[in-house]
Amino acid sequence: MLKIGNLTIDNPIFLAPMAGITDHPFRVLCRQMGAGVVYTEFVSSDGIVRENLKTMDLMRFTADERPIGIQIFGDDPETVGNSAKILNEKFDPDIIDINYGCPVPKVTKRGAGSGAMKDLCKMDDITQAVVEAVPLKPVTVKMRAGWDNESIISTEAAERLEKIGVKAITLHPRTTKQQFSGRSNWSYIKAMKEAVSIPVIGNGDVVTADDFMRMKDETGCDAVMIGRGALGNPWIFKAIQAKLNGTNFFHPTILDRAEMCKIHFELLKQDKHEKLCVNLSKKHFAWYIKGFSGAAEWRSKFVRSENIDEIESHLNELVNDFALNYSE
Ligand SMILES: Cc1cc2nc3c(=O)[nH]c(=O)nc-3n(C[C@H](O)[C@H](O)[C@H](O)COP(=O)(O)O)c2cc1C
C-alpha cells in the first residue's frame, strides 16, 4: 500500500494531469477503470486568487473521483501559496500538486512551470509557500529532469523539496528543451528514487502493462503515472492491475470501444455546454476509433458533426454496426 503523506492509495497507477483532457468526465472514467489517483489539468494560481470562473471550474470534482490531486502553477510564491489555501478551503482535494514541468514558453518565461527549474531558490520559495499555506494537506511536485541536457537538476531539486516538506515527486524525465521529442530517460527516475525517501512517481512513455513493469523494475519507483497511454485507452489501468494481480485481461474489442464512446459522450453531455461537448467528443473519439479498417470513415463522420444530435445518431449507428459486423 502506497502512502503520500497521510493519504493511503490503493494502487500505484496514476492518471497524469493533461490540459484540455483530464476533465471531470475523463477522470471519472479512469477512476472506474482503476486509476489509483487522478489529477486536474494545471490551474493558474493567478486565476485562482482572482476567483476567475473558468479557472475555478477546472477544479470542480465529485466524490467518486477521489483520491484526486489539483495541480497549480505560478511564479510568485505568495500568490501560489494563497491560491493553495483558497482551493483547499473551497474544494478540499486529497493532494495539491505544483507544476514544475510545463514547457510552454508563455508559462516558463515568467518563471512558472518548468521555468522554475532554472532557479532552484525560487522553486524552494514557491514550494515552501504552498507547504505552509496548507499544513495538513499532502503537497506534491511534478517536474521535468532539467531545462536542457547541460542542466539536469531533478535529483538535487528532489533533495531540496523533500527537506521543505513535499510528500511525493513525479518525474517526467525529459528536459524542457526536449518538449515531447525523443525518449524519456528513466535513469533520472532511478537516481531520484535513490536520493530521497518520499515516494517517487515515474512518468514518461508508459503505454502498456509491460512498460509499467519495466519502469518499476528499472527505476524502483513507487508508482507510475500515465498520460498519453490513457488517451482512447482508459482500459490501460485495468490491464496493469491484471498484470500486477496475475489475472487475465481481455483487450477491448471494437464494440467495447464504440460502447466506451457512448459512455464518455453521456458524461460529457452532463458536464459541458453543447459546443464544448461536441468538440471534446470529436477529440476523444479520434483516439478510441482507430486501428481497424473503416476507422477513418467513422472518424470523419464525427468530425463533420455539428451538434449533439448528430453525434448521438452516428454513435448509435457505430454501436449497431459493430455489434452486427465484428464478433472478435
Ligand atoms: C495534451 C497534454 C497536456 C498536458 N498537460 C499537462 C498539465 O496540465 N500538467 C502537467 O503536469 N503535465 C501535463 N502534460 C504532461 C503529462 O502529464 C506527462 O508528464 C507527459 O505526457 C509524459 O507522460 P506520458 O508519456 O505518459 O504521456 C500534458 C501532456 C499532454 C500530452
Short mmCIF file of C-alpha atoms and ligand atoms in Angstrom, two decimals:
data_model
loop_
_atom_site.label_atom_id
_atom_site.label_comp_id
_atom_site.label_asym_id
_atom_site.label_seq_id
_atom_site.Cartn_x
_atom_site.Cartn_y
_atom_site.Cartn_z
CA MET A 1 0.00 0.00 0.00
CA LEU A 2 1.39 3.39 -1.03
CA LYS A 3 1.18 6.43 1.26
CA ILE A 4 1.55 10.04 0.18
CA GLY A 5 1.66 11.96 3.44
CA ASN A 6 -1.40 10.80 5.36
CA LEU A 7 -3.19 9.60 2.22
CA THR A 8 -3.36 5.86 1.53
CA ILE A 9 -3.51 4.87 -2.12
CA ASP A 10 -4.87 1.52 -3.26
CA ASN A 11 -2.87 1.06 -6.41
CA PRO A 12 0.22 2.65 -7.88
CA ILE A 13 -1.11 3.60 -11.33
CA PHE A 14 -1.86 7.30 -11.66
CA LEU A 15 -3.56 9.31 -14.40
CA ALA A 16 -1.29 12.22 -15.44
CA PRO A 17 -2.60 15.79 -15.49
CA MET A 18 -3.28 16.78 -19.11
CA ALA A 19 -4.59 20.21 -20.10
CA GLY A 20 -7.79 20.01 -22.13
CA ILE A 21 -8.11 16.28 -21.41
CA THR A 22 -8.23 15.30 -17.74
CA ASP A 23 -11.56 16.96 -17.03
CA HIS A 24 -14.33 15.57 -14.80
CA PRO A 25 -15.71 13.04 -17.38
CA PHE A 26 -12.32 11.58 -18.29
CA ARG A 27 -11.21 11.41 -14.67
CA VAL A 28 -14.41 9.56 -13.69
CA LEU A 29 -13.82 7.01 -16.48
CA CYS A 30 -10.19 6.46 -15.47
CA ARG A 31 -11.08 6.03 -11.81
CA GLN A 32 -13.73 3.48 -12.79
CA MET A 33 -11.06 1.66 -14.79
CA GLY A 34 -8.79 1.51 -11.76
CA ALA A 35 -6.55 4.60 -11.77
CA GLY A 36 -5.14 4.94 -8.24
CA VAL A 37 -5.06 8.76 -8.31
CA VAL A 38 -6.31 11.24 -10.89
CA TYR A 39 -5.34 14.91 -11.37
CA THR A 40 -6.91 18.03 -12.75
CA GLU A 41 -5.03 19.78 -15.50
CA PHE A 42 -2.69 22.54 -14.32
CA VAL A 43 -4.61 25.52 -12.96
CA SER A 44 -3.29 29.08 -12.81
CA SER A 45 -2.66 30.40 -9.31
CA ASP A 46 -3.29 33.92 -10.59
CA GLY A 47 -6.71 32.82 -11.84
CA ILE A 48 -7.49 31.14 -8.51
CA VAL A 49 -6.69 34.19 -6.38
CA ARG A 50 -8.85 36.32 -8.73
CA GLU A 51 -11.53 33.61 -8.44
CA ASN A 52 -11.88 33.62 -12.22
CA LEU A 53 -14.94 31.49 -13.03
CA LYS A 54 -13.34 29.41 -15.80
CA THR A 55 -10.33 28.73 -13.61
CA MET A 56 -12.47 27.71 -10.66
CA ASP A 57 -14.48 25.38 -12.89
CA LEU A 58 -11.31 23.41 -13.75
CA MET A 59 -11.09 22.31 -10.12
CA ARG A 60 -14.66 21.07 -9.66
CA PHE A 61 -14.80 17.32 -8.96
CA THR A 62 -17.11 14.70 -7.47
CA ALA A 63 -16.58 12.25 -4.60
CA ASP A 64 -16.20 9.26 -6.95
CA GLU A 65 -13.03 10.85 -8.38
CA ARG A 66 -11.17 10.65 -5.06
CA PRO A 67 -8.29 10.40 -4.48
CA ILE A 68 -7.72 13.45 -6.66
CA GLY A 69 -4.92 15.96 -6.93
CA ILE A 70 -5.44 19.56 -8.02
CA GLN A 71 -2.39 20.82 -9.86
CA ILE A 72 -1.41 24.51 -9.73
CA PHE A 73 1.25 26.64 -11.38
CA GLY A 74 2.55 30.15 -10.87
CA ASP A 75 5.70 32.20 -10.45
CA ASP A 76 5.06 34.31 -7.37
CA PRO A 77 5.45 32.38 -4.08
CA GLU A 78 2.89 34.46 -2.19
CA THR A 79 0.26 34.11 -4.92
CA VAL A 80 0.84 30.38 -5.35
CA GLY A 81 0.64 29.90 -1.57
CA ASN A 82 -2.58 31.93 -1.34
CA SER A 83 -4.07 30.01 -4.25
CA ALA A 84 -3.38 26.72 -2.46
CA LYS A 85 -5.15 27.99 0.66
CA ILE A 86 -8.17 29.17 -1.34
CA LEU A 87 -8.56 25.99 -3.39
CA ASN A 88 -8.05 23.84 -0.31
CA GLU A 89 -10.88 25.61 1.51
CA LYS A 90 -13.21 25.55 -1.49
CA PHE A 91 -12.53 22.07 -2.92
CA ASP A 92 -10.61 20.04 -0.33
CA PRO A 93 -8.70 17.80 -2.79
CA ASP A 94 -6.65 14.87 -1.49
CA ILE A 95 -3.39 16.26 -2.90
CA ILE A 96 -2.16 19.66 -4.04
CA ASP A 97 0.45 19.26 -6.76
CA ILE A 98 2.75 22.02 -8.03
CA ASN A 99 3.65 22.02 -11.72
CA TYR A 100 7.36 22.49 -12.43
CA GLY A 101 7.18 20.67 -15.75
CA CYS A 102 5.18 22.73 -18.24
CA PRO A 103 7.47 23.63 -21.17
CA VAL A 104 5.15 26.18 -22.84
CA PRO A 105 7.05 29.50 -23.29
CA LYS A 106 4.08 31.63 -22.18
CA VAL A 107 4.34 29.90 -18.79
CA THR A 108 8.12 29.37 -18.48
CA LYS A 109 9.18 32.91 -19.42
CA ARG A 110 7.61 34.16 -16.19
CA GLY A 111 9.49 31.51 -14.21
CA ALA A 112 6.44 29.28 -13.73
CA GLY A 113 6.09 25.63 -14.83
CA SER A 114 9.44 24.22 -15.87
CA GLY A 115 10.81 27.80 -15.87
CA ALA A 116 11.22 27.33 -12.09
CA MET A 117 13.88 24.67 -12.76
CA LYS A 118 16.22 27.46 -13.86
CA ASP A 119 16.19 28.91 -10.35
CA LEU A 120 16.05 26.31 -7.58
CA CYS A 121 15.85 29.01 -4.89
CA LYS A 122 12.66 30.29 -6.47
CA MET A 123 11.36 26.71 -6.70
CA ASP A 124 12.12 26.35 -2.97
CA ASP A 125 10.26 29.57 -2.18
CA ILE A 126 7.15 28.65 -4.18
CA THR A 127 7.07 25.18 -2.64
CA GLN A 128 7.64 26.48 0.88
CA ALA A 129 4.77 28.95 0.48
CA VAL A 130 2.39 26.16 -0.55
CA VAL A 131 3.52 23.76 2.20
CA GLU A 132 2.98 26.50 4.80
CA ALA A 133 -0.38 27.54 3.36
CA VAL A 134 -1.89 24.04 3.64
CA PRO A 135 -0.03 22.35 6.52
CA LEU A 136 -2.46 19.42 6.80
CA LYS A 137 -2.59 18.58 3.08
CA PRO A 138 -0.06 16.44 1.18
CA VAL A 139 1.76 18.79 -1.19
CA THR A 140 3.49 17.11 -4.13
CA VAL A 141 5.50 18.29 -7.12
CA LYS A 142 5.65 17.23 -10.77
CA MET A 143 8.77 18.17 -12.67
CA ARG A 144 10.98 17.54 -15.66
CA ALA A 145 14.63 16.47 -15.49
CA GLY A 146 16.00 19.95 -16.15
CA TRP A 147 15.93 22.83 -18.60
CA ASP A 148 18.32 21.20 -21.08
CA ASN A 149 20.88 18.38 -21.18
CA GLU A 150 23.51 20.65 -19.66
CA SER A 151 21.38 21.43 -16.61
CA ILE A 152 19.81 18.24 -15.24
CA ILE A 153 18.64 19.22 -11.76
CA SER A 154 15.95 16.67 -10.85
CA THR A 155 17.93 14.81 -8.16
CA GLU A 156 19.25 17.96 -6.49
CA ALA A 157 15.80 19.56 -6.63
CA ALA A 158 14.19 16.45 -5.13
CA GLU A 159 16.54 16.53 -2.13
CA ARG A 160 15.71 20.19 -1.52
CA LEU A 161 11.97 19.65 -1.99
CA GLU A 162 11.91 16.72 0.43
CA LYS A 163 13.50 18.93 3.12
CA ILE A 164 10.83 21.59 2.53
CA GLY A 165 8.11 19.05 3.23
CA VAL A 166 6.91 17.82 -0.15
CA LYS A 167 5.28 14.39 0.25
CA ALA A 168 5.95 12.89 -3.22
CA ILE A 169 7.56 13.87 -6.51
CA THR A 170 6.58 12.89 -10.03
CA LEU A 171 9.37 12.97 -12.57
CA HIS A 172 8.82 13.17 -16.32
CA PRO A 173 12.47 12.75 -17.27
CA ARG A 174 12.65 14.84 -20.40
CA THR A 175 14.16 18.31 -20.47
CA THR A 176 12.14 21.44 -21.22
CA LYS A 177 14.08 21.86 -24.46
CA GLN A 178 13.09 18.33 -25.47
CA GLN A 179 9.37 19.12 -25.09
CA PHE A 180 7.92 15.70 -26.06
CA SER A 181 10.61 14.57 -28.51
CA GLY A 182 12.94 11.59 -28.10
CA ARG A 183 12.51 9.21 -25.19
CA SER A 184 12.22 9.98 -21.52
CA ASN A 185 15.40 8.99 -19.68
CA TRP A 186 14.24 6.69 -16.89
CA SER A 187 17.71 6.61 -15.29
CA TYR A 188 16.89 10.02 -13.77
CA ILE A 189 13.88 8.45 -12.04
CA LYS A 190 16.16 5.78 -10.58
CA ALA A 191 18.63 8.45 -9.40
CA MET A 192 15.83 10.42 -7.73
CA LYS A 193 14.45 7.32 -6.04
CA GLU A 194 17.88 6.55 -4.60
CA ALA A 195 18.31 10.12 -3.33
CA VAL A 196 15.07 10.68 -1.36
CA SER A 197 12.85 8.71 0.98
CA ILE A 198 9.48 10.19 -0.07
CA PRO A 199 7.60 8.33 -2.84
CA VAL A 200 8.82 8.92 -6.39
CA ILE A 201 6.30 8.59 -9.19
CA GLY A 202 7.81 7.70 -12.55
CA ASN A 203 6.30 9.14 -15.72
CA GLY A 204 7.06 9.07 -19.43
CA ASP A 205 6.34 6.74 -22.33
CA VAL A 206 4.39 4.07 -20.45
CA VAL A 207 1.73 2.83 -22.85
CA THR A 208 1.37 -0.87 -21.97
CA ALA A 209 1.30 -3.07 -18.87
CA ASP A 210 4.76 -4.35 -19.87
CA ASP A 211 6.11 -0.77 -19.94
CA PHE A 212 4.70 -0.30 -16.44
CA MET A 213 6.52 -3.40 -15.14
CA ARG A 214 9.72 -2.33 -16.88
CA MET A 215 9.63 1.17 -15.40
CA LYS A 216 9.02 -0.23 -11.90
CA ASP A 217 11.86 -2.75 -12.30
CA GLU A 218 14.39 -0.40 -13.87
CA THR A 219 13.82 2.58 -11.58
CA GLY A 220 12.39 1.21 -8.32
CA CYS A 221 9.76 3.98 -8.44
CA ASP A 222 6.80 3.77 -6.04
CA ALA A 223 4.10 4.48 -8.61
CA VAL A 224 3.78 5.13 -12.32
CA MET A 225 1.87 8.00 -13.90
CA ILE A 226 0.32 7.55 -17.34
CA GLY A 227 -0.65 10.34 -19.72
CA ARG A 228 -0.83 9.73 -23.45
CA GLY A 229 -1.14 5.97 -22.94
CA ALA A 230 -4.62 6.54 -21.49
CA LEU A 231 -5.94 8.53 -24.46
CA GLY A 232 -8.64 6.40 -26.07
CA ASN A 233 -7.45 3.67 -23.73
CA PRO A 234 -8.74 4.08 -20.16
CA TRP A 235 -8.55 0.25 -20.02
CA ILE A 236 -4.80 0.61 -19.50
CA PHE A 237 -5.38 0.92 -15.75
CA LYS A 238 -7.28 -2.39 -15.72
CA ALA A 239 -4.66 -4.07 -17.87
CA ILE A 240 -1.90 -3.05 -15.44
CA GLN A 241 -3.90 -4.11 -12.40
CA ALA A 242 -4.46 -7.51 -14.04
CA LYS A 243 -0.75 -7.83 -14.69
CA LEU A 244 0.03 -6.97 -11.06
CA ASN A 245 -2.54 -9.46 -9.77
CA GLY A 246 -1.57 -12.17 -12.26
CA THR A 247 -5.11 -12.31 -13.64
CA ASN A 248 -6.34 -12.27 -17.23
CA PHE A 249 -7.09 -9.05 -19.02
CA PHE A 250 -9.19 -9.16 -22.16
CA HIS A 251 -8.26 -6.39 -24.54
CA PRO A 252 -11.21 -4.20 -25.52
CA THR A 253 -12.93 -5.23 -28.72
CA ILE A 254 -14.01 -2.74 -31.36
CA LEU A 255 -17.52 -2.97 -29.92
CA ASP A 256 -16.15 -2.20 -26.43
CA ARG A 257 -14.52 0.89 -27.92
CA ALA A 258 -17.77 2.02 -29.52
CA GLU A 259 -19.61 1.50 -26.26
CA MET A 260 -16.95 3.45 -24.39
CA CYS A 261 -17.50 6.35 -26.82
CA LYS A 262 -21.18 6.30 -25.77
CA ILE A 263 -20.38 6.25 -22.05
CA HIS A 264 -17.84 9.05 -22.45
CA PHE A 265 -20.30 11.07 -24.53
CA GLU A 266 -23.01 10.75 -21.85
CA LEU A 267 -20.59 12.05 -19.22
CA LEU A 268 -19.59 14.95 -21.48
CA LYS A 269 -23.24 15.79 -22.18
CA GLN A 270 -24.00 16.04 -18.47
CA ASP A 271 -20.94 18.16 -17.77
CA LYS A 272 -20.44 20.58 -20.68
CA HIS A 273 -22.36 23.03 -22.83
CA GLU A 274 -23.16 21.78 -26.33
CA LYS A 275 -20.24 23.27 -28.27
CA LEU A 276 -17.63 22.00 -25.82
CA CYS A 277 -19.32 18.62 -25.58
CA VAL A 278 -19.21 18.27 -29.38
CA ASN A 279 -15.57 19.37 -29.63
CA LEU A 280 -14.37 17.13 -26.82
CA SER A 281 -16.32 14.16 -28.20
CA LYS A 282 -14.58 14.59 -31.56
CA LYS A 283 -11.20 14.76 -29.85
CA HIS A 284 -11.69 11.66 -27.70
CA PHE A 285 -13.47 9.62 -30.38
CA ALA A 286 -10.48 10.09 -32.69
CA TRP A 287 -8.43 8.24 -30.05
CA TYR A 288 -10.98 5.48 -29.43
CA ILE A 289 -11.79 4.82 -33.08
CA LYS A 290 -8.57 3.83 -34.75
CA GLY A 291 -6.52 0.84 -35.78
CA PHE A 292 -9.15 -1.08 -37.75
CA SER A 293 -10.41 -0.95 -41.30
CA GLY A 294 -13.11 1.67 -41.79
CA ALA A 295 -11.97 3.67 -38.74
CA ALA A 296 -11.05 6.75 -40.82
CA GLU A 297 -14.56 6.96 -42.32
CA TRP A 298 -16.16 6.76 -38.90
CA ARG A 299 -13.85 9.45 -37.56
CA SER A 300 -14.68 11.78 -40.42
CA LYS A 301 -18.43 11.33 -39.74
CA PHE A 302 -17.83 12.60 -36.23
CA VAL A 303 -15.54 15.40 -37.38
CA ARG A 304 -18.30 16.67 -39.67
CA SER A 305 -20.93 16.56 -36.88
CA GLU A 306 -22.11 19.97 -35.75
CA ASN A 307 -24.30 19.26 -32.77
CA ILE A 308 -25.14 16.75 -30.05
CA ASP A 309 -27.97 15.15 -32.02
CA GLU A 310 -25.70 14.38 -34.99
CA ILE A 311 -23.05 12.88 -32.73
CA GLU A 312 -25.70 10.82 -30.96
CA SER A 313 -27.12 9.42 -34.17
CA HIS A 314 -23.65 8.48 -35.52
CA LEU A 315 -22.84 6.84 -32.20
CA ASN A 316 -25.97 4.68 -32.42
CA GLU A 317 -25.03 3.70 -35.99
CA LEU A 318 -21.50 2.90 -34.85
CA VAL A 319 -22.58 0.65 -31.98
CA ASN A 320 -25.18 -1.14 -34.13
CA ASP A 321 -22.73 -1.62 -36.98
CA PHE A 322 -20.03 -3.02 -34.70
CA ALA A 323 -22.44 -5.25 -32.80
CA LEU A 324 -23.55 -6.71 -36.15
CA ASN A 325 -20.25 -6.93 -38.01
CA TYR A 326 -17.47 -7.55 -35.54
CA SER A 327 -17.56 -10.66 -33.43
CA GLU A 328 -13.99 -10.70 -32.02
C1 LIG B 1 -2.04 17.28 -24.14
C2 LIG B 1 -1.17 17.24 -22.92
C3 LIG B 1 -1.43 18.11 -21.87
C4 LIG B 1 -0.61 18.09 -20.73
N1 LIG B 1 -0.91 18.91 -19.69
C5 LIG B 1 -0.19 18.80 -18.52
C6 LIG B 1 -0.57 19.54 -17.36
O1 LIG B 1 -1.55 20.28 -17.34
N2 LIG B 1 0.20 19.39 -16.26
C7 LIG B 1 1.30 18.56 -16.22
O2 LIG B 1 1.98 18.44 -15.19
N3 LIG B 1 1.67 17.86 -17.31
C8 LIG B 1 0.93 17.94 -18.44
N4 LIG B 1 1.26 17.16 -19.50
C9 LIG B 1 2.39 16.21 -19.39
C10 LIG B 1 1.91 14.84 -18.88
O3 LIG B 1 1.34 14.94 -17.60
C11 LIG B 1 3.05 13.83 -18.87
O4 LIG B 1 4.04 14.30 -17.99
C12 LIG B 1 3.67 13.62 -20.24
O5 LIG B 1 2.68 13.48 -21.24
C13 LIG B 1 4.58 12.37 -20.25
O6 LIG B 1 3.85 11.22 -19.88
P1 LIG B 1 3.28 10.17 -20.97
O7 LIG B 1 4.45 9.71 -21.79
O8 LIG B 1 2.66 9.08 -20.13
O9 LIG B 1 2.29 10.92 -21.81
C14 LIG B 1 0.48 17.18 -20.66
C15 LIG B 1 0.72 16.31 -21.72
C16 LIG B 1 -0.09 16.31 -22.83
C17 LIG B 1 0.18 15.34 -23.94
#
